[in-house]
Coordinates of C-alpha atoms (C1' of nucleotides) in Angstrom, one line a residue:
Chain A
M288 CA -2.6 -5.3 30.6
V289 CA -4.6 -1.6 29.9
T290 CA -1.6 1.0 29.2
P291 CA -3.2 4.7 29.2
N292 CA -3.3 6.8 26.5
I293 CA -1.4 9.4 24.3
R294 CA -4.7 12.0 25.5
S295 CA -4.0 11.0 28.3
L296 CA 0.2 11.5 28.7
L297 CA -0.4 14.1 27.1
A298 CA -2.1 16.2 29.6
S299 CA -0.1 15.5 32.2
K300 CA 0.4 18.4 34.4
E301 CA 3.7 16.4 36.1
P302 CA 6.3 14.6 35.0
V303 CA 5.2 10.6 35.3
Q304 CA 7.6 7.8 36.8
D305 CA 6.9 4.1 34.7
V306 CA 4.8 4.7 31.9
T307 CA 3.9 2.6 28.8
V308 CA 2.8 3.4 25.9
Q309 CA 1.5 1.6 23.2
G310 CA 0.7 3.1 19.9
W311 CA 2.0 3.7 15.8
V312 CA 4.9 4.9 14.4
R313 CA 4.2 8.6 12.1
T314 CA 8.2 9.2 12.0
R315 CA 11.2 8.5 13.4
R316 CA 14.7 10.6 13.6
D317 CA 17.8 9.3 14.1
S318 CA 20.1 11.5 16.8
K319 CA 24.0 11.1 17.4
A320 CA 23.3 9.2 21.2
C321 CA 19.6 8.0 21.0
T322 CA 16.1 8.3 18.4
F323 CA 13.1 9.9 17.9
I324 CA 10.5 8.2 17.8
E325 CA 7.0 9.9 16.8
L326 CA 4.2 8.1 18.3
N327 CA 0.5 8.1 17.8
D328 CA -2.4 5.9 19.4
G329 CA -5.7 7.7 17.5
S330 CA -6.7 9.3 20.9
C331 CA -5.5 12.7 19.7
L332 CA -4.3 14.6 17.7
R333 CA -0.6 15.0 18.5
G334 CA 1.3 13.0 19.0
L335 CA 3.9 11.4 21.3
Q336 CA 7.6 11.8 20.9
V337 CA 9.5 9.6 22.9
V338 CA 13.2 9.5 23.2
A339 CA 15.0 6.4 23.0
D340 CA 19.0 6.4 23.7
N341 CA 21.6 4.4 21.9
S342 CA 22.9 2.6 25.0
L343 CA 19.6 1.1 25.3
A344 CA 20.0 -2.9 24.7
C345 CA 16.9 -2.7 22.6
A346 CA 19.1 0.0 19.8
E347 CA 19.8 -2.4 17.4
L348 CA 15.8 -2.4 16.8
Y349 CA 15.9 0.7 15.8
P350 CA 16.7 0.6 12.0
K351 CA 13.5 -1.2 12.5
I352 CA 11.0 1.5 13.4
L353 CA 9.3 2.4 10.2
T354 CA 6.9 4.3 10.0
G355 CA 2.7 2.4 10.1
A356 CA 5.0 -0.2 13.0
S357 CA 3.7 -0.1 16.1
V358 CA 5.5 -0.1 19.7
R359 CA 5.5 -0.8 23.0
V360 CA 7.9 1.6 25.5
T361 CA 8.7 2.0 29.1
G362 CA 9.4 4.7 30.2
D363 CA 9.5 8.0 32.1
L364 CA 6.9 11.1 31.2
V365 CA 9.6 14.2 31.6
T366 CA 9.4 17.5 30.3
S367 CA 11.1 17.8 27.3
P368 CA 13.9 19.9 26.6
G369 CA 12.6 20.1 22.8
G370 CA 10.6 23.3 22.3
K371 CA 7.5 22.0 20.0
Q372 CA 6.3 20.1 22.9
A373 CA 5.5 20.6 27.3
F374 CA 6.0 16.0 27.3
E375 CA 8.0 13.3 26.3
V376 CA 9.2 10.4 27.8
L377 CA 12.7 9.1 28.0
A378 CA 12.1 5.3 26.6
K379 CA 13.6 2.2 29.0
N380 CA 12.7 -0.3 26.7
V381 CA 11.0 0.1 23.2
E382 CA 9.6 -3.4 22.2
I383 CA 8.9 -3.2 18.5
I384 CA 4.8 -5.4 18.8
G385 CA 4.5 -5.0 14.5
E386 CA 7.1 -4.4 11.9
S387 CA 6.6 -2.7 8.5
D388 CA 8.2 -1.3 5.9
G389 CA 9.1 0.8 3.1
T390 CA 6.5 0.1 1.0
Y391 CA 4.0 1.3 2.9
V392 CA 1.8 4.2 1.4
L393 CA 1.9 6.8 4.2
Q394 CA 4.0 9.1 5.0
K395 CA 4.3 12.3 7.1
K396 CA 4.1 14.4 4.1
G397 CA 0.5 15.1 3.1
H398 CA -1.2 13.2 0.8
T399 CA -4.4 13.6 -1.4
P400 CA -8.6 12.9 -0.1
E401 CA -8.7 11.2 -3.3
F402 CA -5.6 8.5 -2.9
L403 CA -6.7 8.5 1.0
R404 CA -10.4 7.1 -0.1
S405 CA -7.9 3.7 -2.7
I406 CA -6.6 2.9 1.5
S407 CA -10.0 3.1 3.3
H408 CA -8.5 0.4 5.9
L409 CA -5.1 2.9 6.4
R410 CA -6.7 6.3 6.3
P411 CA -7.8 6.5 9.9
R412 CA -4.5 6.9 10.4
T413 CA -4.0 10.5 8.3
N414 CA -3.8 13.2 11.1
L415 CA -7.0 14.6 9.1
L416 CA -9.3 10.9 8.5
G417 CA -8.5 10.2 12.7
S418 CA -9.5 14.1 13.4
V419 CA -12.8 13.7 11.0
F420 CA -14.2 10.3 12.8
R421 CA -13.1 11.1 16.6
V422 CA -15.6 14.7 15.4
R423 CA -17.7 12.0 14.0
S424 CA -17.8 9.9 17.3
R425 CA -18.4 13.4 19.2
M426 CA -21.1 14.7 17.4
A427 CA -23.2 11.2 17.4
F428 CA -23.1 11.2 20.7
A429 CA -24.0 15.1 21.3
I430 CA -27.4 14.4 19.1
H431 CA -28.5 11.8 21.6
K432 CA -27.6 14.1 24.6
F433 CA -29.7 16.3 22.9
F434 CA -32.6 15.0 22.4
Q435 CA -32.4 12.7 25.9
E436 CA -32.2 16.3 28.3
Q437 CA -35.0 17.2 26.3
D438 CA -36.9 13.8 27.2
F439 CA -37.1 12.4 23.7
F440 CA -36.4 8.8 22.8
Y441 CA -34.8 7.0 20.7
V442 CA -36.6 4.8 18.1
H443 CA -35.0 2.0 16.4
T444 CA -37.8 1.5 13.3
P445 CA -36.6 -0.4 10.9
I446 CA -33.5 -1.2 9.0
I447 CA -35.4 -3.8 6.6
T448 CA -39.3 -2.1 5.5
S449 CA -42.0 -2.4 3.4
S450 CA -43.1 1.0 3.2
D451 CA -41.1 3.6 0.7
C452 CA -41.4 6.3 2.1
E453 CA -42.3 8.1 -0.8
G454 CA -40.8 11.4 -1.6
A455 CA -37.4 9.7 0.0
G456 CA -36.2 8.7 -3.3
E457 CA -34.6 4.6 -4.9
M458 CA -34.4 1.9 -3.0
F459 CA -32.5 -0.9 -2.4
R460 CA -33.8 -3.7 -2.8
V461 CA -34.5 -6.9 -0.6
T462 CA -34.3 -10.2 -1.1
T463 CA -33.5 -14.0 -0.4
L464 CA -34.7 -15.3 -3.8
P465 CA -32.1 -16.7 -6.2
Q466 CA -30.8 -14.1 -9.4
G467 CA -32.8 -13.9 -12.2
S468 CA -35.9 -15.7 -10.7
A469 CA -39.2 -15.6 -11.7
A470 CA -40.9 -16.3 -8.2
K471 CA -43.1 -14.4 -7.3
P472 CA -42.6 -11.6 -4.8
E473 CA -45.2 -14.2 -2.0
E474 CA -42.9 -17.0 -2.6
D475 CA -40.1 -14.1 -0.3
F476 CA -38.8 -14.7 2.6
F477 CA -40.3 -11.9 3.5
G478 CA -44.1 -13.0 1.7
K479 CA -43.8 -9.2 0.2
P480 CA -41.2 -7.3 -1.3
T481 CA -39.0 -5.9 1.0
F482 CA -36.0 -2.5 1.2
L483 CA -33.6 -1.5 2.9
T484 CA -35.0 2.1 4.5
V485 CA -35.1 5.6 2.7
S486 CA -36.3 7.1 6.2
G487 CA -37.6 6.2 9.3
Q488 CA -39.8 8.8 9.3
L489 CA -43.4 6.6 9.2
Q490 CA -42.1 3.9 11.6
G491 CA -40.8 7.9 14.1
E492 CA -44.2 9.0 13.5
V493 CA -46.0 5.5 15.3
F494 CA -44.0 5.8 18.4
A495 CA -44.7 9.6 18.3
C496 CA -48.3 9.3 17.9
A497 CA -47.8 7.4 21.5
L498 CA -44.1 8.2 23.0
S499 CA -45.1 12.2 22.5
K500 CA -41.9 13.3 21.1
I501 CA -39.0 10.4 19.4
Y502 CA -35.7 10.4 17.3
T503 CA -34.2 7.9 15.5
F504 CA -29.9 7.7 14.3
G505 CA -29.3 5.6 12.2
P506 CA -27.9 4.5 8.7
T507 CA -30.6 5.5 5.5
F508 CA -30.1 3.9 1.9
R509 CA -30.6 5.5 -1.5
A510 CA -30.5 3.3 -4.8
E511 CA -30.7 6.8 -6.7
N512 CA -27.0 7.3 -9.5
S513 CA -25.6 10.2 -7.5
N514 CA -22.8 11.2 -8.0
T515 CA -21.7 13.8 -6.4
A516 CA -20.0 14.9 -3.6
R517 CA -22.3 15.5 -0.8
H518 CA -24.4 11.8 -1.8
A519 CA -23.8 8.3 -0.1
A520 CA -26.2 4.9 -1.4
E521 CA -25.7 4.0 2.1
F522 CA -25.6 7.0 4.9
W523 CA -26.4 8.1 8.4
M524 CA -29.8 10.8 9.4
I525 CA -31.4 11.9 12.4
E526 CA -34.8 11.7 12.4
P527 CA -37.4 13.6 15.3
E528 CA -40.7 12.9 15.2
M529 CA -42.7 15.4 17.9
A530 CA -46.3 15.0 18.3
F531 CA -48.0 18.7 19.5
Y532 CA -45.1 20.1 18.1
D533 CA -46.3 22.7 14.4
L534 CA -43.8 23.1 11.5
E535 CA -43.2 26.5 14.1
A536 CA -42.3 24.6 16.7
D537 CA -40.1 22.3 14.3
M538 CA -38.1 24.7 13.0
G539 CA -36.8 26.1 16.5
L540 CA -35.7 22.3 16.8
A541 CA -34.1 22.4 13.4
E542 CA -32.0 25.3 14.5
A543 CA -31.4 24.1 18.5
N544 CA -30.0 20.7 16.7
V545 CA -27.2 22.6 15.1
K546 CA -26.8 25.0 18.0
Y547 CA -26.4 22.3 20.0
L548 CA -23.5 20.8 18.4
L549 CA -22.2 23.3 17.5
K550 CA -21.4 24.0 21.2
S551 CA -20.6 20.5 21.6
L552 CA -18.0 21.3 19.1
F553 CA -16.8 23.7 20.1
E554 CA -15.4 21.8 24.0
T555 CA -15.3 18.5 22.7
C556 CA -13.1 18.9 19.3
G557 CA -10.9 21.8 19.5
E558 CA -7.7 20.6 18.6
E559 CA -9.3 19.0 14.7
L560 CA -11.2 21.7 14.7
E561 CA -7.9 23.9 14.9
F562 CA -6.4 21.8 12.4
F563 CA -9.4 22.2 10.3
N564 CA -8.8 25.1 10.5
K565 CA -5.5 26.0 9.0
F566 CA -5.4 22.3 6.9
V567 CA -8.7 22.0 4.7
D568 CA -11.1 25.4 5.2
T569 CA -9.2 28.8 7.1
G570 CA -12.8 30.2 6.7
L571 CA -13.8 26.8 9.6
I572 CA -14.7 28.6 12.6
A573 CA -15.1 32.3 11.8
R574 CA -18.4 30.3 10.0
L575 CA -19.0 28.2 12.4
Q576 CA -18.8 30.4 15.5
H577 CA -21.4 33.1 13.3
T578 CA -23.8 30.0 12.8
L579 CA -23.9 28.8 16.7
D580 CA -24.5 33.8 17.4
K581 CA -27.4 34.1 15.6
P582 CA -30.6 33.8 15.2
F583 CA -31.2 31.4 11.6
Q584 CA -33.0 33.3 9.0
R585 CA -36.7 32.5 7.7
V586 CA -38.0 33.0 4.5
S587 CA -41.0 31.0 2.7
Y588 CA -41.2 29.4 -0.3
T589 CA -43.0 32.6 -2.1
D590 CA -40.1 35.2 -1.4
A591 CA -38.2 33.6 -1.3
V592 CA -38.9 33.1 -5.3
D593 CA -39.4 37.3 -4.7
L594 CA -36.4 37.6 -3.5
L595 CA -34.6 36.1 -6.4
L596 CA -36.5 37.5 -8.8
K597 CA -35.6 40.7 -7.7
S598 CA -31.7 39.7 -7.1
G599 CA -31.2 41.0 -11.0
R600 CA -28.8 37.8 -11.2
K601 CA -28.6 35.5 -14.0
F602 CA -30.2 31.7 -13.4
E603 CA -28.8 29.0 -15.1
Y604 CA -32.5 28.0 -14.5
P605 CA -35.0 30.1 -14.2
V606 CA -36.8 31.6 -10.5
E607 CA -40.5 30.6 -11.4
W608 CA -43.4 30.3 -8.1
G609 CA -44.2 26.4 -8.2
Q610 CA -40.3 25.4 -9.4
N611 CA -37.8 23.6 -7.3
L612 CA -35.2 26.1 -6.0
Q613 CA -31.9 24.7 -7.7
S614 CA -28.1 24.7 -6.4
E615 CA -28.2 28.0 -7.5
H616 CA -30.1 29.7 -5.8
E617 CA -30.1 27.6 -3.0
R618 CA -26.3 28.7 -2.5
F619 CA -27.5 32.3 -3.7
L620 CA -30.0 32.6 -0.7
A621 CA -27.3 31.6 2.2
E622 CA -24.2 32.5 0.9
E623 CA -26.0 35.7 -0.4
H624 CA -28.2 37.0 0.4
F625 CA -28.2 36.1 4.1
Q626 CA -25.2 35.5 4.5
S627 CA -25.9 32.7 7.0
P628 CA -28.4 30.1 7.4
V629 CA -31.5 29.9 6.1
T630 CA -34.9 28.1 7.1
V631 CA -36.6 27.6 3.9
F632 CA -40.8 27.0 4.4
N633 CA -44.4 26.9 2.8
Y634 CA -43.0 24.9 -0.3
P635 CA -45.0 24.9 -3.4
R636 CA -47.9 21.1 -2.6
S637 CA -47.0 19.5 -5.6
L638 CA -42.7 19.8 -5.5
K639 CA -43.9 17.9 -1.6
P640 CA -45.3 14.3 -0.8
F641 CA -47.8 13.3 0.5
Y642 CA -47.2 13.6 4.1
M643 CA -47.0 16.6 4.2
R644 CA -49.6 19.1 5.6
Q645 CA -51.7 21.3 4.1
N646 CA -51.4 24.8 4.4
D647 CA -54.6 26.7 4.5
D648 CA -54.0 28.8 1.3
G649 CA -55.0 25.2 -0.5
R650 CA -51.4 25.5 -2.9
T651 CA -48.8 25.1 -0.2
V652 CA -47.7 22.6 2.3
A653 CA -45.8 22.7 5.7
A654 CA -42.7 21.8 4.8
M655 CA -38.8 23.9 5.8
D656 CA -35.3 22.9 4.9
V657 CA -32.4 24.3 6.1
L658 CA -29.6 25.1 3.5
V659 CA -26.7 26.2 5.1
P660 CA -23.4 27.7 3.1
G661 CA -21.0 25.6 1.3
I662 CA -23.6 22.4 1.9
G663 CA -26.4 23.0 0.4
E664 CA -29.7 21.7 2.1
I665 CA -28.8 20.3 5.8
I666 CA -32.2 19.0 6.6
G667 CA -36.0 18.1 5.4
G668 CA -38.8 18.5 7.6
S669 CA -42.6 18.9 7.6
Q670 CA -45.6 19.4 10.1
R671 CA -47.4 16.6 8.7
E672 CA -51.1 15.7 7.7
E673 CA -53.2 14.9 11.2
R674 CA -56.3 15.5 8.7
L675 CA -57.4 12.2 8.0
D676 CA -59.8 13.4 4.7
L677 CA -57.3 15.5 3.4
L678 CA -53.8 12.9 4.0
E679 CA -56.5 10.3 2.2
Q680 CA -56.5 13.2 -0.5
A681 CA -52.8 13.0 -1.1
M682 CA -52.7 9.7 -1.2
A683 CA -55.5 9.4 -3.2
A684 CA -53.2 12.2 -5.7
H685 CA -50.4 10.0 -5.7
G686 CA -51.7 7.3 -6.9
L687 CA -50.8 5.5 -3.3
S688 CA -52.8 2.2 -2.1
E689 CA -55.2 2.5 0.7
E690 CA -54.1 -0.6 1.6
N691 CA -50.9 -0.6 1.8
Y692 CA -50.9 2.9 4.3
R693 CA -53.9 1.7 6.1
W694 CA -51.7 1.3 9.0
Y695 CA -50.8 5.5 8.4
A696 CA -53.9 6.0 8.3
D697 CA -55.1 4.4 10.9
L698 CA -52.9 7.8 12.8
R699 CA -55.1 9.7 12.1
R700 CA -58.3 7.7 12.5
F701 CA -57.6 7.0 16.3
G702 CA -57.1 10.5 18.9
T703 CA -54.4 12.6 16.1
V704 CA -52.6 15.0 17.0
P705 CA -50.5 18.0 15.2
H706 CA -46.9 16.8 14.6
A707 CA -43.8 18.1 12.8
G708 CA -40.2 16.2 12.7
F709 CA -37.4 16.6 10.8
G710 CA -34.1 14.9 9.0
M711 CA -30.8 15.3 9.3
G712 CA -28.2 13.9 6.8
F713 CA -25.2 13.3 9.6
E714 CA -22.7 13.5 7.2
R715 CA -24.1 16.7 5.3
F716 CA -23.7 18.1 9.3
L717 CA -20.1 16.1 9.7
M718 CA -19.1 18.2 6.4
F719 CA -19.6 21.5 7.8
A720 CA -18.8 21.2 10.5
T721 CA -15.6 19.6 9.4
G722 CA -15.1 21.9 6.0
V723 CA -14.6 18.7 4.7
S724 CA -15.8 18.7 1.1
N725 CA -16.5 16.1 -0.3
I726 CA -19.2 13.0 1.8
R727 CA -16.9 9.2 1.3
D728 CA -14.5 11.9 3.3
V729 CA -16.3 11.8 6.4
I730 CA -17.5 8.6 6.9
P731 CA -15.6 5.2 7.7
F732 CA -16.9 3.5 4.4
A733 CA -17.9 5.3 2.0
R734 CA -20.5 3.7 -0.7
T735 CA -21.7 5.4 -3.5
P736 CA -22.5 4.0 -7.3
G737 CA -19.9 1.3 -8.2
H738 CA -17.8 1.9 -4.8
A739 CA -18.9 -0.8 -2.1
E740 CA -15.3 -1.8 -0.9
F741 CA -15.0 -3.6 1.9
Chain B
rU166 C1' -27.2 10.4 -16.1
rC167 C1' -25.3 14.9 -18.0
rC168 C1' -21.4 18.2 -19.0
rU169 C1' -15.5 19.3 -18.5
rG170 C1' -10.5 18.8 -17.4
rA171 C1' -7.2 14.9 -15.4
rG172 C1' -4.9 10.4 -15.6
rU173 C1' 4.5 10.9 -15.6
rA174 C1' 8.1 6.5 -9.6
rG175 C1' 4.8 4.0 -3.9
rC176 C1' 3.3 9.8 -3.2
rU177 C1' 2.4 15.0 -4.5
rC178 C1' 4.2 17.3 -9.4
rA179 C1' 7.3 18.9 -13.9
rG180 C1' 8.6 17.5 -18.6
rC181 C1' 3.9 19.4 -23.7
rG182 C1' 6.7 16.1 -31.0
rG183 C1' 13.6 14.6 -30.9
rU184 C1' 17.6 10.2 -24.9
rA185 C1' 11.9 9.9 -19.0
rG186 C1' 13.0 14.0 -14.2
rA187 C1' 12.8 16.6 -9.6
rG188 C1' 10.8 16.5 -3.9
rC189 C1' 9.1 12.5 -0.5
rG190 C1' 9.2 7.9 0.6
rG191 C1' 13.0 3.2 0.5
rG192 C1' 18.3 1.5 0.3
rU193 C1' 24.0 3.1 2.1
rG194 C1' 26.8 6.4 4.3
rG195 C1' 27.8 10.8 6.6
rC196 C1' 26.3 14.8 10.2
rU197 C1' 23.1 15.9 14.1
rG198 C1' 18.2 16.9 21.4
rU199 C1' 15.4 16.0 16.0
rU200 C1' 10.6 17.5 15.2
rA201 C1' 7.7 18.0 7.4
rA202 C1' 15.6 17.6 10.6
rC203 C1' 19.5 18.2 7.1
rC204 C1' 24.0 16.4 3.3
rA205 C1' 25.3 13.1 -0.3
rC206 C1' 25.1 8.6 -3.2
rU207 C1' 21.7 4.5 -5.0
rA208 C1' 17.5 1.4 -6.3
rG209 C1' 12.8 2.7 -8.3
rG210 C1' 8.9 4.1 -14.8
rU211 C1' 5.6 -0.8 -21.1
rC212 C1' 4.5 7.7 -19.1
rG213 C1' -4.3 4.6 -17.6
rU214 C1' -5.9 0.6 -21.4
rA215 C1' -6.0 -0.1 -27.2
rG216 C1' -6.4 2.0 -31.7
rG217 C1' -4.1 5.9 -35.5
rU218 C1' -1.5 10.0 -37.8
rU219 C1' 3.9 10.5 -38.1
rC220 C1' 11.4 9.4 -39.9
rG221 C1' 9.7 9.6 -34.1
rA222 C1' 4.3 10.1 -30.2
rA223 C1' 4.5 10.6 -22.6
rC224 C1' 3.2 15.0 -25.6
rC225 C1' -1.2 15.4 -31.9
rC226 C1' -6.2 12.2 -32.8
rU227 C1' -10.7 8.1 -31.7
rA228 C1' -12.1 5.2 -28.5
rC229 C1' -12.2 3.2 -23.7
rC230 C1' -10.9 2.9 -18.9
rU231 C1' -10.4 5.2 -14.3
rC232 C1' -10.6 9.9 -10.6
rA233 C1' -12.2 14.5 -10.2
rG234 C1' -14.9 19.2 -10.1
rG235 C1' -20.2 21.0 -11.8
rA236 C1' -25.2 20.0 -12.9
rG237 C1' -29.7 16.4 -11.7
rC238 C1' -32.4 13.8 -7.7
rC239 C1' -32.3 14.1 -2.2
rA240 C1' -30.5 14.1 3.5

RNA sequence: UCCUGAGUAGCUCAGCGGUAGAGCGGGUGGCUGUUAACCACUAGGUCGUAGGUUCGAACCCUACCUCAGGAGCCA
């Protein structure tokens, strides 16, 4: 039996006879002649009010209908005399599918995100996490739409890899050898050391140099001991890679991508946005609207350093050409100076990985980072070095073996083309889109140092 | 990994050297087309763990554990 979800019932234009609805009880209130059940099935933020008269045969069950119980209700969808909802279901029968008892920890009062993290198996039933995960699903779909509408092909790059996307971070080892084994890597399952991927970029380049425009969208793993609200050991990344794109075109695509997603967010997640704006971050909708309406600011790394030096601001870390921009510097640029997302480009060569394209000045590479207020870096990308001789020099300078990266150099050896791409952290984007300030609350089951529950 | 702060009832918190508290949630009763319903009663706690100081410690000190915020690394 398939029953209509609450979302579709609440969208009804008129009363409907004989409906069956199923869901979980958020709360029950007794009245003299009837009981009121607030029913939610996760199909939307709002719940459906069920009114069950005490004269029904099922009335003896009412005391057992506690918060968290699952019930099946048959009745009529009628206009509600109460002020807080247009429709309600006047029950003819209420059936308990699964009971709940007084030990069910979710109350109708607010819970802290920290407590909800300790019950990851129940937290999707809350308004906050339910909203986050509905948004997550719709944004994932919008990402595919954005790229597919522009003739990008979705490529499934490997999860297990033997190549290190240098500069992306520490890797998790994948092995079938017993713990503490002294066996050589040649004796391992794959005959060589293998790892969980830190990026699909290098393999993405293979396909961009064949299908022209591709994207990957999948899980990524970093074994960094990072303990912050913005890092997870397992996260999802969107990585487009485009042949015949230069850095300018790359930056343009990154901006268009973010704006497309925000437009889709406003169109498909209105209720959730209102909820976040009310309970999570009161400046959220205004900030997203501003991001959508205004062009992203662009500034070269060199100009950004000048801006920081001339700001008259005292920073904890000194600003110096050739040094990484620190969090406080990025925050100053995005939150105070530009007060909007800002794309910083042309970073010092010494700060970046081997595959980024060297600029004519000899000291910078065609790299770019998109910084957004409140989160910091949300996108990192570059034009790739397409000139074989320069790529080989860079590999040598980074101490990479020619043999391991021969396949990568082959892309330049045979029909090389200018190409570029970027990576966007999906969870970072969701934090920006929802105002939720901890990455652990925008991913269903967070993996962070010391934590891999479920 | 470093710095800072916090751990008291199922949840959110008050108490900060002298008998362990409230609201919500649970139970019982009442009232009521209610909507974070309301009213009364009630059950529920080795005050994170282990040491120490003190006549006396939830409170002061030390170590450890856990969590949070910030930093580094990055997406």
